[in-house]
Amino acid sequence: MAGWKMWTFTFAVAILSSVYGSSAIATDTLVPLDSHLFHSLRRISSPVVSPDQQQALFLTNYYDPDVDKEYNYLSLLDIEVGNVTQLTPVLEGSDRASNLLWLGPSTAGYLSKGALYQHNLVPYTNGTLLFNATLSINSATYRASSGILLFTASTFLDGNISSVAKQLNVEKNRTDSAMVFDNLWARHWNKWMGEQKSTLFSINTTNEFYGSWQLGKETNIMQGLPLTKDPLLRWEVEGYTASEDGEHVAFVVRNPGLDMAWSTNVDIYLTTTDGSMRPKLLTGAFKGIASGPTFSTDGSAVAWLQMETPGYESDINRIYMYNITTGNVRSVAHEWDLSPQSILWSADNKVLYALTPDRGDRRLYSVDIETGKYKPLTDYGTVSSITRAGA
């Protein structure tokens, strides 16, 4: 029945997206779709399902072209009944919420203004500050079973949060704006390669009564990676995921070096969330792009997507799996001629669900772990994302 509930929820969200998202143009007459109307339409984020599979959090985002401002607000969906409750007032600009997560059965979390806030699901109320790292938090993940909070923040060469403010002040008071690069990795799209790099941290938390939290000292869990001397050429986390028990974390980094401007060597490392284990390279056999790591529900294995051809950014994504107990790496459905964009383990760890482009659509497939057999679960249309309820 849980599987049916999840599928029912998926279709409910699809209907919610069509009906609720169009509320910005409620009218009795047809209105031509122009650029002004298109940009002002309300768009909902991917839902985050509660651990008990009864509720889901989502954001409604919209833009007002008349004042050139962006807004959003947090809402709660009752999956069984279908009711939607707005939780926060409308949030504007830098106050907007992002990165939704469940901190407990009746407590939501989100990032705003670079800090982590908690919300007790009371309609039309603001969240309360839970964690401010003295610098902007870029992303966060929480594992309730272990009380582990993972987050990324941009630090300098020393990798310390406490020294960031001082070093930023030095940069602010410089009398020049010159930048010197000894390599071709100077700019990526519209961003100059500065000395601040996204770094992954963990922190132990304890949830006391009435939403009172105790937070420990943050740990840089990338500190075991090989040292780099050039502040412009060093490790920067591009993605990460934690096991459900909060014991392990797998993170994605681009291998720093003078060839970064043309190299596609993006790797995945495995380590413990307490930083006691030296990060283990899982993708050393490949020089192509690795992405999308995901843990099995029992935490015994990690699967990811791997491009095998060096220097080829349009290579097909293959599915690989690492057994944490045995240390073995193997491919799954290696002869599949489609290129998945994301994967997720089933609750019983027998199947990987894969989102993949397929003849103009973006379909959901199931891939058997043992046999490699795959089959489509959806037909026409686009599946935007998939999450396991309560994960």
Protein backbone atom coordinates (compact mmCIF):
# COMPACT_ATOMS: atom_id res chain seq x y z
CA MET A 1 0.00 0.00 0.00
CA ALA A 2 2.91 2.35 0.65
CA GLY A 3 3.90 2.11 -3.00
CA TRP A 4 0.41 2.98 -4.15
CA LYS A 5 0.34 5.91 -1.74
CA MET A 6 3.56 7.22 -3.24
CA TRP A 7 2.24 6.98 -6.77
CA THR A 8 -1.01 8.62 -5.72
CA PHE A 9 1.02 11.40 -4.17
CA THR A 10 2.99 11.83 -7.39
CA PHE A 11 -0.15 12.34 -9.42
CA ALA A 12 -1.59 14.61 -6.72
CA VAL A 13 1.44 16.83 -7.04
CA ALA A 14 1.02 16.89 -10.81
CA ILE A 15 -2.56 18.10 -10.39
CA LEU A 16 -1.46 20.55 -7.72
CA SER A 17 1.13 21.95 -10.10
CA SER A 18 -1.44 22.47 -12.84
CA VAL A 19 -4.22 23.95 -10.71
CA TYR A 20 -2.43 25.63 -7.82
CA GLY A 21 0.33 26.99 -10.04
CA SER A 22 -2.20 28.78 -12.24
CA SER A 23 -3.85 30.68 -9.39
CA ALA A 24 -1.89 33.80 -10.27
CA ILE A 25 -4.15 34.30 -13.33
CA ALA A 26 -7.56 33.44 -11.85
CA THR A 27 -10.03 34.98 -14.31
CA ASP A 28 -13.29 34.22 -16.12
CA THR A 29 -11.84 35.10 -19.50
CA LEU A 30 -8.95 33.75 -21.50
CA VAL A 31 -5.80 35.82 -21.36
CA PRO A 32 -3.10 35.72 -24.06
CA LEU A 33 0.18 34.26 -22.82
CA ASP A 34 2.78 37.00 -23.19
CA SER A 35 6.24 37.38 -21.63
CA HIS A 36 4.87 39.42 -18.71
CA LEU A 37 2.31 36.76 -17.79
CA PHE A 38 4.72 33.89 -18.39
CA HIS A 39 7.30 35.24 -15.95
CA SER A 40 4.68 35.99 -13.28
CA LEU A 41 3.21 32.46 -13.20
CA ARG A 42 3.60 30.62 -9.91
CA ARG A 43 5.85 27.58 -9.92
CA ILE A 44 6.11 24.95 -7.21
CA SER A 45 9.30 23.21 -6.14
CA SER A 46 9.86 19.48 -5.86
CA PRO A 47 8.00 18.13 -2.80
CA VAL A 48 9.81 16.85 0.30
CA VAL A 49 7.79 14.03 1.88
CA SER A 50 7.60 13.65 5.66
CA PRO A 51 9.04 10.54 7.36
CA ASP A 52 5.52 9.20 8.03
CA GLN A 53 4.52 9.76 4.36
CA GLN A 54 1.46 11.76 5.44
CA GLN A 55 2.61 15.27 4.46
CA ALA A 56 4.91 17.06 2.07
CA LEU A 57 6.63 20.42 2.04
CA PHE A 58 6.98 22.54 -1.08
CA LEU A 59 7.74 26.11 -2.11
CA THR A 60 5.70 28.34 -4.37
CA ASN A 61 7.97 30.69 -6.33
CA TYR A 62 6.95 33.65 -8.44
CA TYR A 63 8.34 36.83 -9.97
CA ASP A 64 6.69 40.25 -10.25
CA PRO A 65 7.94 41.93 -13.45
CA ASP A 66 6.39 45.25 -12.47
CA VAL A 67 8.73 45.70 -9.49
CA ASP A 68 11.47 43.28 -10.65
CA LYS A 69 11.36 41.18 -7.47
CA GLU A 70 11.22 37.47 -6.70
CA TYR A 71 9.07 35.93 -3.96
CA ASN A 72 8.21 32.56 -2.46
CA TYR A 73 6.47 30.95 0.49
CA LEU A 74 6.45 27.57 2.21
CA SER A 75 3.38 25.34 2.08
CA LEU A 76 2.30 21.97 3.50
CA LEU A 77 0.37 19.33 1.55
CA ASP A 78 -1.81 16.77 3.34
CA ILE A 79 -1.25 13.76 1.07
CA GLU A 80 -4.34 11.79 2.16
CA VAL A 81 -6.85 14.66 1.98
CA GLY A 82 -5.15 16.89 -0.58
CA ASN A 83 -5.43 20.10 1.46
CA VAL A 84 -2.70 22.72 1.06
CA THR A 85 -1.79 25.05 3.96
CA GLN A 86 0.44 28.09 3.54
CA LEU A 87 2.98 28.03 6.37
CA THR A 88 4.99 31.24 5.96
CA PRO A 89 4.10 34.74 4.85
CA VAL A 90 5.37 35.71 1.42
CA LEU A 91 9.17 35.97 1.55
CA GLU A 92 10.93 38.53 -0.61
CA GLY A 93 14.39 38.69 -2.18
CA SER A 94 17.18 37.34 0.04
CA ASP A 95 14.57 36.32 2.66
CA ARG A 96 13.21 33.64 0.31
CA ALA A 97 13.32 30.04 1.50
CA SER A 98 15.22 27.19 -0.17
CA ASN A 99 16.59 23.72 0.57
CA LEU A 100 13.57 22.24 2.38
CA LEU A 101 14.09 19.42 4.89
CA TRP A 102 12.31 17.66 7.73
CA LEU A 103 13.91 18.18 11.14
CA GLY A 104 11.30 16.08 12.95
CA PRO A 105 7.75 14.69 12.58
CA SER A 106 6.24 18.16 12.98
CA THR A 107 9.20 20.44 12.29
CA ALA A 108 10.32 21.73 8.91
CA GLY A 109 13.64 23.29 8.08
CA TYR A 110 14.78 25.62 5.32
CA LEU A 111 17.60 27.96 4.38
CA SER A 112 17.06 31.71 4.28
CA LYS A 113 19.58 34.56 4.24
CA GLY A 114 22.37 31.96 4.40
CA ALA A 115 21.16 30.44 7.69
CA LEU A 116 19.08 27.42 8.74
CA TYR A 117 15.59 28.08 10.11
CA GLN A 118 13.04 25.77 11.73
CA HIS A 119 9.26 25.99 11.36
CA ASN A 120 6.68 24.27 13.57
CA LEU A 121 4.04 24.01 10.80
CA VAL A 122 1.88 26.80 12.24
CA PRO A 123 0.17 28.61 9.32
CA TYR A 124 1.33 32.09 8.33
CA THR A 125 4.22 32.28 10.79
CA ASN A 126 7.89 32.94 10.22
CA GLY A 127 10.50 30.31 11.01
CA THR A 128 12.94 30.75 13.88
CA LEU A 129 16.71 30.77 13.50
CA LEU A 130 18.26 27.38 14.25
CA PHE A 131 21.84 27.61 12.97
CA ASN A 132 23.92 30.51 11.71
CA ALA A 133 27.47 29.53 10.78
CA THR A 134 28.70 33.20 10.72
CA LEU A 135 28.91 32.84 6.94
CA SER A 136 26.38 31.93 4.30
CA ILE A 137 25.29 28.26 4.21
CA ASN A 138 24.91 27.06 0.63
CA SER A 139 23.06 23.78 1.26
CA ALA A 140 22.06 21.49 4.13
CA THR A 141 21.02 17.88 4.80
CA TYR A 142 19.77 16.43 8.07
CA ARG A 143 19.61 12.83 9.32
CA ALA A 144 17.22 12.59 12.27
CA SER A 145 18.26 9.05 13.27
CA SER A 146 21.77 10.21 14.16
CA GLY A 147 21.25 13.95 14.66
CA ILE A 148 23.85 14.71 11.98
CA LEU A 149 23.55 17.99 10.10
CA LEU A 150 25.63 18.31 6.92
CA PHE A 151 26.10 21.65 5.21
CA THR A 152 28.31 23.40 2.68
CA ALA A 153 29.84 26.84 3.07
CA SER A 154 32.51 28.71 1.12
CA THR A 155 35.85 28.89 2.95
CA PHE A 156 39.40 29.93 2.15
CA LEU A 157 42.51 27.76 1.88
CA ASP A 158 42.58 26.89 5.61
CA GLY A 159 39.08 25.40 5.40
CA ASN A 160 38.00 27.08 8.65
CA ILE A 161 34.66 28.80 9.13
CA SER A 162 35.97 31.03 11.92
CA SER A 163 38.55 32.77 9.73
CA VAL A 164 36.29 33.61 6.79
CA ALA A 165 35.03 36.96 8.12
CA LYS A 166 38.56 38.20 8.78
CA GLN A 167 39.78 37.20 5.33
CA LEU A 168 36.76 38.75 3.65
CA ASN A 169 37.51 41.98 5.49
CA VAL A 170 41.05 41.91 4.14
CA GLU A 171 39.67 41.49 0.62
CA LYS A 172 37.22 44.33 1.16
CA ASN A 173 39.95 46.74 2.21
CA ARG A 174 42.29 46.01 -0.68
CA THR A 175 43.42 49.07 -2.62
CA ASP A 176 43.40 47.21 -5.93
CA SER A 177 41.19 44.70 -7.74
CA ALA A 178 43.87 42.83 -9.68
CA MET A 179 43.64 39.03 -10.02
CA VAL A 180 46.60 36.83 -10.96
CA PHE A 181 46.09 33.34 -12.39
CA ASP A 182 48.82 30.79 -13.08
CA ASN A 183 46.43 28.49 -14.93
CA LEU A 184 43.59 28.61 -17.47
CA TRP A 185 40.91 27.83 -14.85
CA ALA A 186 40.28 31.55 -14.37
CA ARG A 187 36.60 31.87 -15.12
CA HIS A 188 33.64 29.52 -15.42
CA TRP A 189 30.65 30.97 -17.26
CA ASN A 190 29.96 34.26 -15.42
CA LYS A 191 32.03 33.51 -12.32
CA TRP A 192 35.68 34.30 -11.62
CA MET A 193 37.55 31.54 -9.82
CA GLY A 194 38.16 33.11 -6.42
CA GLU A 195 39.90 31.77 -3.32
CA GLN A 196 36.65 30.84 -1.57
CA LYS A 197 35.60 27.25 -2.31
CA SER A 198 32.53 25.26 -1.26
CA THR A 199 33.52 23.03 1.66
CA LEU A 200 31.51 20.23 3.31
CA PHE A 201 30.98 20.24 7.08
CA SER A 202 29.15 18.06 9.59
CA ILE A 203 27.82 18.97 13.00
CA ASN A 204 26.20 16.91 15.78
CA THR A 205 22.82 18.13 16.99
CA THR A 206 20.50 17.27 19.85
CA ASN A 207 16.84 18.21 19.72
CA GLU A 208 15.64 19.14 23.21
CA PHE A 209 12.10 19.92 24.31
CA TYR A 210 10.01 22.66 22.65
CA GLY A 211 12.31 23.04 19.65
CA SER A 212 15.42 23.86 21.68
CA TRP A 213 18.47 22.51 19.90
CA GLN A 214 22.02 21.90 21.07
CA LEU A 215 24.66 22.08 18.33
CA GLY A 216 28.20 20.81 18.59
CA LYS A 217 31.36 21.95 16.83
CA GLU A 218 31.45 21.76 13.05
CA THR A 219 33.89 19.31 11.39
CA ASN A 220 35.45 19.80 7.96
CA ILE A 221 35.05 16.29 6.56
CA MET A 222 37.10 17.12 3.44
CA GLN A 223 40.23 17.77 5.50
CA GLY A 224 41.71 14.34 4.67
CA LEU A 225 41.98 15.09 0.95
CA PRO A 226 45.48 15.67 -0.51
CA LEU A 227 46.78 19.14 0.28
CA THR A 228 46.97 21.83 -2.39
CA LYS A 229 49.17 24.92 -2.15
CA ASP A 230 47.47 27.12 -4.76
CA PRO A 231 44.39 28.78 -3.16
CA LEU A 232 42.79 29.01 -6.61
CA LEU A 233 43.33 25.33 -7.45
CA ARG A 234 41.89 23.21 -4.69
CA TRP A 235 39.05 20.92 -3.76
CA GLU A 236 35.48 22.23 -4.06
CA VAL A 237 32.43 20.10 -3.33
CA GLU A 238 29.89 20.02 -6.17
CA GLY A 239 27.35 17.69 -4.56
CA TYR A 240 26.90 15.27 -1.68
CA THR A 241 24.55 12.80 -0.05
CA ALA A 242 24.44 11.05 3.33
CA SER A 243 23.40 7.53 4.26
CA GLU A 244 20.08 7.28 6.08
CA ASP A 245 21.78 6.31 9.34
CA GLY A 246 24.00 9.40 9.09
CA GLU A 247 27.22 7.35 9.29
CA HIS A 248 28.64 7.91 5.81
CA VAL A 249 28.65 10.68 3.25
CA ALA A 250 29.60 10.58 -0.44
CA PHE A 251 30.64 13.84 -2.06
CA VAL A 252 31.48 15.01 -5.58
CA VAL A 253 34.62 17.06 -6.28
CA ARG A 254 36.56 18.17 -9.34
CA ASN A 255 40.16 16.96 -9.17
CA PRO A 256 42.29 20.14 -8.78
CA GLY A 257 45.17 20.62 -11.21
CA LEU A 258 46.58 22.78 -13.99
CA ASP A 259 44.37 20.95 -16.51
CA MET A 260 41.06 21.87 -14.81
CA ALA A 261 40.05 24.12 -17.72
CA TRP A 262 39.71 21.16 -20.08
CA SER A 263 39.69 18.09 -17.84
CA THR A 264 36.45 16.22 -17.07
CA ASN A 265 37.97 14.38 -14.12
CA VAL A 266 35.19 14.76 -11.54
CA ASP A 267 35.38 12.22 -8.70
CA ILE A 268 33.32 10.82 -5.85
CA TYR A 269 34.78 10.24 -2.38
CA LEU A 270 33.35 8.31 0.54
CA THR A 271 33.98 9.16 4.20
CA THR A 272 32.34 9.12 7.61
CA THR A 273 30.31 12.09 8.78
CA ASP A 274 32.40 12.47 11.94
CA GLY A 275 35.56 13.00 9.86
CA SER A 276 37.38 10.04 11.43
CA MET A 277 37.89 8.23 8.10
CA ARG A 278 40.26 9.48 5.42
CA PRO A 279 38.12 10.12 2.30
CA LYS A 280 38.22 7.09 -0.02
CA LEU A 281 38.25 7.63 -3.78
CA LEU A 282 35.54 5.53 -5.45
CA THR A 283 36.04 6.61 -9.06
CA GLY A 284 39.80 6.32 -9.48
CA ALA A 285 39.42 3.96 -12.46
CA PHE A 286 37.78 6.72 -14.52
CA LYS A 287 38.80 10.18 -15.77
CA GLY A 288 35.30 11.21 -16.85
CA ILE A 289 32.55 12.99 -14.94
CA ALA A 290 31.02 11.22 -11.93
CA SER A 291 27.76 12.52 -10.47
CA GLY A 292 24.64 11.79 -8.45
CA PRO A 293 25.80 9.45 -5.67
CA THR A 294 23.01 7.75 -3.72
CA PHE A 295 23.12 5.35 -0.75
CA SER A 296 21.15 2.14 -0.38
CA THR A 297 18.60 2.35 2.43
CA ASP A 298 20.69 0.04 4.65
CA GLY A 299 23.84 2.11 4.01
CA SER A 300 25.79 -0.86 2.63
CA ALA A 301 26.34 0.45 -0.90
CA VAL A 302 26.69 3.62 -2.97
CA ALA A 303 25.53 3.93 -6.57
CA TRP A 304 26.40 6.77 -8.93
CA LEU A 305 26.42 7.89 -12.56
CA GLN A 306 29.72 7.68 -14.43
CA MET A 307 30.93 9.02 -17.77
CA GLU A 308 33.78 6.76 -18.80
CA THR A 309 35.40 8.74 -21.62
CA PRO A 310 37.94 11.42 -20.53
CA GLY A 311 37.37 14.89 -21.95
CA TYR A 312 33.93 14.05 -23.35
CA GLU A 313 31.23 16.06 -21.59
CA SER A 314 28.41 14.52 -23.68
CA ASP A 315 29.33 10.94 -22.85
CA ILE A 316 26.63 8.48 -21.79
CA ASN A 317 26.05 8.04 -18.07
CA ARG A 318 26.66 4.49 -16.84
CA ILE A 319 25.47 3.20 -13.47
CA TYR A 320 28.16 1.99 -11.05
CA MET A 321 27.88 0.64 -7.54
CA TYR A 322 30.37 0.36 -4.65
CA ASN A 323 29.90 -2.19 -1.86
CA ILE A 324 31.09 -0.56 1.38
CA THR A 325 31.63 -3.91 3.11
CA THR A 326 33.61 -5.72 0.38
CA GLY A 327 35.09 -2.72 -1.45
CA ASN A 328 33.96 -4.11 -4.82
CA VAL A 329 32.93 -1.80 -7.67
CA ARG A 330 30.69 -3.05 -10.47
CA SER A 331 28.50 -1.68 -13.23
CA VAL A 332 24.73 -2.16 -13.45
CA ALA A 333 22.97 -2.46 -16.83
CA HIS A 334 26.16 -1.42 -18.60
CA GLU A 335 24.75 -2.10 -22.08
CA TRP A 336 21.72 0.15 -21.58
CA ASP A 337 21.71 2.65 -24.44
CA LEU A 338 19.97 5.44 -22.52
CA SER A 339 21.77 7.98 -20.32
CA PRO A 340 20.18 8.41 -16.86
CA GLN A 341 20.28 11.85 -15.27
CA SER A 342 19.59 10.75 -11.68
CA ILE A 343 19.12 7.50 -9.76
CA LEU A 344 17.56 6.43 -6.45
CA TRP A 345 17.44 3.15 -4.54
CA SER A 346 14.16 1.41 -3.83
CA ALA A 347 13.21 0.79 -0.20
CA ASP A 348 14.17 -2.92 -0.45
CA ASN A 349 17.48 -2.14 -2.27
CA LYS A 350 16.62 -4.49 -5.13
CA VAL A 351 15.94 -1.80 -7.72
CA LEU A 352 17.38 1.53 -8.81
CA TYR A 353 14.91 4.10 -10.11
CA ALA A 354 16.38 6.16 -12.95
CA LEU A 355 15.22 9.38 -14.59
CA THR A 356 16.40 9.44 -18.18
CA PRO A 357 15.69 11.29 -21.44
CA ASP A 358 13.93 8.97 -23.88
CA ARG A 359 12.77 10.04 -27.35
CA GLY A 360 11.81 13.57 -26.36
CA ASP A 361 10.38 12.64 -22.96
CA ARG A 362 11.95 12.31 -19.51
CA ARG A 363 10.83 8.95 -18.22
CA LEU A 364 11.13 7.01 -15.00
CA TYR A 365 12.72 3.55 -15.29
CA SER A 366 13.37 0.75 -12.84
CA VAL A 367 16.68 -1.11 -13.08
CA ASP A 368 17.13 -4.48 -11.38
CA ILE A 369 20.34 -4.46 -9.32
CA GLU A 370 21.18 -8.13 -9.87
CA THR A 371 20.11 -8.75 -13.47
CA GLY A 372 20.49 -5.27 -14.93
CA LYS A 373 17.08 -5.56 -16.57
CA TYR A 374 15.29 -2.25 -16.97
CA LYS A 375 11.72 -1.23 -17.75
CA PRO A 376 9.85 2.08 -18.06
CA LEU A 377 7.41 3.02 -15.29
CA THR A 378 6.03 6.12 -17.00
CA ASP A 379 4.97 6.73 -20.57
CA TYR A 380 4.83 10.16 -22.18
CA GLY A 381 5.74 13.47 -20.56
CA THR A 382 8.47 14.66 -18.23
CA VAL A 383 9.22 13.43 -14.72
CA SER A 384 11.08 16.27 -13.01
CA SER A 385 12.37 14.55 -9.88
CA ILE A 386 11.95 11.52 -7.66
CA THR A 387 12.47 11.10 -3.93
CA ARG A 388 11.82 8.23 -1.58
CA ALA A 389 9.18 9.13 1.00
CA GLY A 390 10.76 10.07 4.30
CA ALA A 391 14.33 9.93 2.96
